[in-house]
C-alpha positions in Angstrom: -116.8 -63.5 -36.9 -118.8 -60.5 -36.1 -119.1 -57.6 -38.7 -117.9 -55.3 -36.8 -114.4 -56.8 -36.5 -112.0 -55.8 -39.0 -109.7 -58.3 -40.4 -107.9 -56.7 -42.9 -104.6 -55.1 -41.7 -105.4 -56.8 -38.1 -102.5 -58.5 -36.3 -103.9 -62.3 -34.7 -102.2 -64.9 -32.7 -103.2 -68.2 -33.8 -102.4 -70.4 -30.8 -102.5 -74.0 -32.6 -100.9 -72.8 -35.8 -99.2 -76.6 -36.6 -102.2 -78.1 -36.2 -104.6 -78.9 -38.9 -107.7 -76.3 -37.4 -104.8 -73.8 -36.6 -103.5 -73.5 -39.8 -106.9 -73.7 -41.8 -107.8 -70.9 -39.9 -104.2 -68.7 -40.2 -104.9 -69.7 -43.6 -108.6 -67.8 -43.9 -107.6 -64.8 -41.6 -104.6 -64.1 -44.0 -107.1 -64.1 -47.1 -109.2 -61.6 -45.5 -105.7 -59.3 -44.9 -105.4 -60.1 -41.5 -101.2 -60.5 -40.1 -101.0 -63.8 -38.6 -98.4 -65.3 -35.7 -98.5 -68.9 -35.8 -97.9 -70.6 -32.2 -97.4 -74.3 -31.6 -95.8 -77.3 -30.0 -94.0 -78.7 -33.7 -91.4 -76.2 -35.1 -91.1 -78.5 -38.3 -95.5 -78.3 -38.8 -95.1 -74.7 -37.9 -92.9 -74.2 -41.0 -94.9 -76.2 -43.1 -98.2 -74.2 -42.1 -96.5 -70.9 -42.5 -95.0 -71.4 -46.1 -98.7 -72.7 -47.2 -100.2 -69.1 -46.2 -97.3 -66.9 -47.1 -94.2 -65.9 -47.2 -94.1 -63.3 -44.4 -96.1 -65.2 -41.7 -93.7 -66.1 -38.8 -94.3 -68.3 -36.3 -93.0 -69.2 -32.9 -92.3 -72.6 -31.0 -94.1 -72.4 -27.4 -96.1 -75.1 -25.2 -99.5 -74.0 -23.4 -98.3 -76.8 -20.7 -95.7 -74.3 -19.6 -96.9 -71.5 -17.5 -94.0 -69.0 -18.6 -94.5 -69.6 -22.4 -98.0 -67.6 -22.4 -96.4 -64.3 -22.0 -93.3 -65.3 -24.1 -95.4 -66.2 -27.0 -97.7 -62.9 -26.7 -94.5 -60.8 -26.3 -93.2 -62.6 -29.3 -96.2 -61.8 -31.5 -96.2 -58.4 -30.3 -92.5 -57.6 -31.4 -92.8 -59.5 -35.1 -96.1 -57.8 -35.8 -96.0 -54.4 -34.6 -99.5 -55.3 -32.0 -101.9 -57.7 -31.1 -105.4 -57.3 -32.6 -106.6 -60.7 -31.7 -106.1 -64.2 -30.3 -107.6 -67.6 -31.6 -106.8 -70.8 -30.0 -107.0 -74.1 -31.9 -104.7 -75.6 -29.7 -105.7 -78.4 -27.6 -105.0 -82.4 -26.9 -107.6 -84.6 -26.9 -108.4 -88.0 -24.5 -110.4 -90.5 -25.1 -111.2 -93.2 -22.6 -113.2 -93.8 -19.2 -113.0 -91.7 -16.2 -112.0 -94.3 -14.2 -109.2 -95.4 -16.7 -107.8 -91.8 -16.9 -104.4 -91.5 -15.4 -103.4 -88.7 -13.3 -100.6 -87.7 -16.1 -103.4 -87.1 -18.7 -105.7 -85.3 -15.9 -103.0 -82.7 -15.3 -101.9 -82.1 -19.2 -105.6 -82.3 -20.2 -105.9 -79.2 -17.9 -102.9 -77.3 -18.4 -103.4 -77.6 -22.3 -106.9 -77.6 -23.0 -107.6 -75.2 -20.2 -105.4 -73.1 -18.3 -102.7 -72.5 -20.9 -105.0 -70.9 -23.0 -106.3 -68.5 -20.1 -102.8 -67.8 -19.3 -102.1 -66.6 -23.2 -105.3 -64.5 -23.5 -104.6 -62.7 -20.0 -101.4 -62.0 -21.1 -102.8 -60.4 -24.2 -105.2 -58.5 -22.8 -103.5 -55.5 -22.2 -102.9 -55.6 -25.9 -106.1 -55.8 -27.4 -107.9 -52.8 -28.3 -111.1 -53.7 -29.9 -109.9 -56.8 -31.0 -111.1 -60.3 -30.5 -110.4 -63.4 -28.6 -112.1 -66.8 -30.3 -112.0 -70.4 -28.2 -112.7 -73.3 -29.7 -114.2 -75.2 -27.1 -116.0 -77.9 -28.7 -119.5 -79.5 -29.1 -117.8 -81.6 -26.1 -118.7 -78.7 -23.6 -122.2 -79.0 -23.9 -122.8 -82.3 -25.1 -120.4 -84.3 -23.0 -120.4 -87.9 -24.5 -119.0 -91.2 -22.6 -115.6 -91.5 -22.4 -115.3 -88.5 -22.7 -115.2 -87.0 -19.1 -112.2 -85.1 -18.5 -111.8 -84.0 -22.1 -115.3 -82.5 -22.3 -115.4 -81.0 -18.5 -112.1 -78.8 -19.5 -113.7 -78.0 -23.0 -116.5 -76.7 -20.8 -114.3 -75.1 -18.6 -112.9 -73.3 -21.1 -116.1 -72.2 -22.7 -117.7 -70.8 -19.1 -113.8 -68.8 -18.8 -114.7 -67.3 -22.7 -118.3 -66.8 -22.3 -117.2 -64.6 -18.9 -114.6 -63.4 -20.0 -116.7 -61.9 -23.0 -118.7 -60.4 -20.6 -115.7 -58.4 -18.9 -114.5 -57.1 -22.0 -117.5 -55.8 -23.5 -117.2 -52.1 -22.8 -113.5 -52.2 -24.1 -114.8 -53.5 -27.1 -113.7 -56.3 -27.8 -115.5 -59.1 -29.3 -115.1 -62.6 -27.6 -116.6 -65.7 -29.1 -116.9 -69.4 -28.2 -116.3 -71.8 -30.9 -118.4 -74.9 -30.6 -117.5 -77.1 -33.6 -118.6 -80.6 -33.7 -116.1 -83.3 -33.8 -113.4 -82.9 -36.4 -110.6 -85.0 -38.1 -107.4 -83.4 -37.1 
């Protein structure tokens, strides 16, 4: 993260938080005194992650497929920690498979999860963020798309355009925007 974001005392929404990259990185924003919200699709994993990083880290059950969660799970993080700082989203579905094998069911959640859910939670935290920071985890898939691959890496890329611009827009508010481009990962 850039140096000139402060973690420590900084309140962060980890969208993701019940997944393995969610809660390894709750985990590292909590050592460096950041206040984390942990968001996910598992209640049980959500439990799991938040008693691993502390005993004061709530969390909150929402689903990026549901347009009317985004602003529920901002409001949420808002009222347990006093603000909003900063949003990171680790939260994603993956598909593997042809393009021409890809059903219309996976099309629409690959989308909605991987892609517009996340816009939706980060314009509804927007009006939060004061100098904070927003951090995407798009992928190595949005700029190296690899066969059978198509829809999963075109919405990673999507995603990554949205951050990069986005970045861009909120410059002069100061706040720090970055695109994540791991490569593959176990999770």
């Amino acid at each position: 993260m850039a140096s000139s974001v402060e973690l420590e005392g900084s309140r962060v929404l980890v969208l993701g938080g019940s997944g393995v990259l969610g809660g390894l990185i709750a985990t590292e924003l909590a050592r460096s005194g950041a206040r984390v919200m942990l968001a996910g699709r598992d209640s049980e994993q959500l439990q799991q992650q938040a008693t691993r990083i502390g005993p004061q880290v709530p969390s909150v059950v929402f689903d990026l497929a549901i347009p009317s969660h985004a602003a529920r799970v901002v409001d949420t993080t808002v009222q347990h920690l006093g603000g909003l700082d900063g949003v990171v989203n680790a939260a994603g579905i993956v598909a593997f498979g042809p393009l021409a094998e890809t059903d219309d069911a996976t099309l629409d959640t690959l989308v909605a999860v991987d892609f517009l859910g996340p816009l939706r939670v980060i314009r509804a935290a927007l009006p939060h963020l004061e100098r904070g920071l927003v951090v995407s985890i798009s992928g190595v898939v949005a700029e190296t798309p690899g066969a059978g691959m198509a829809a999963y890496s075109a919405v990673k890329a999507a995603l990554s355009t949205a951050t990069i611009a986005l970045g861009r827009e909120v410059r002069r508010r100061g706040i720090h925007v970055l695109d994540a481009r791991p490569p593959h990962t176990e999770t």
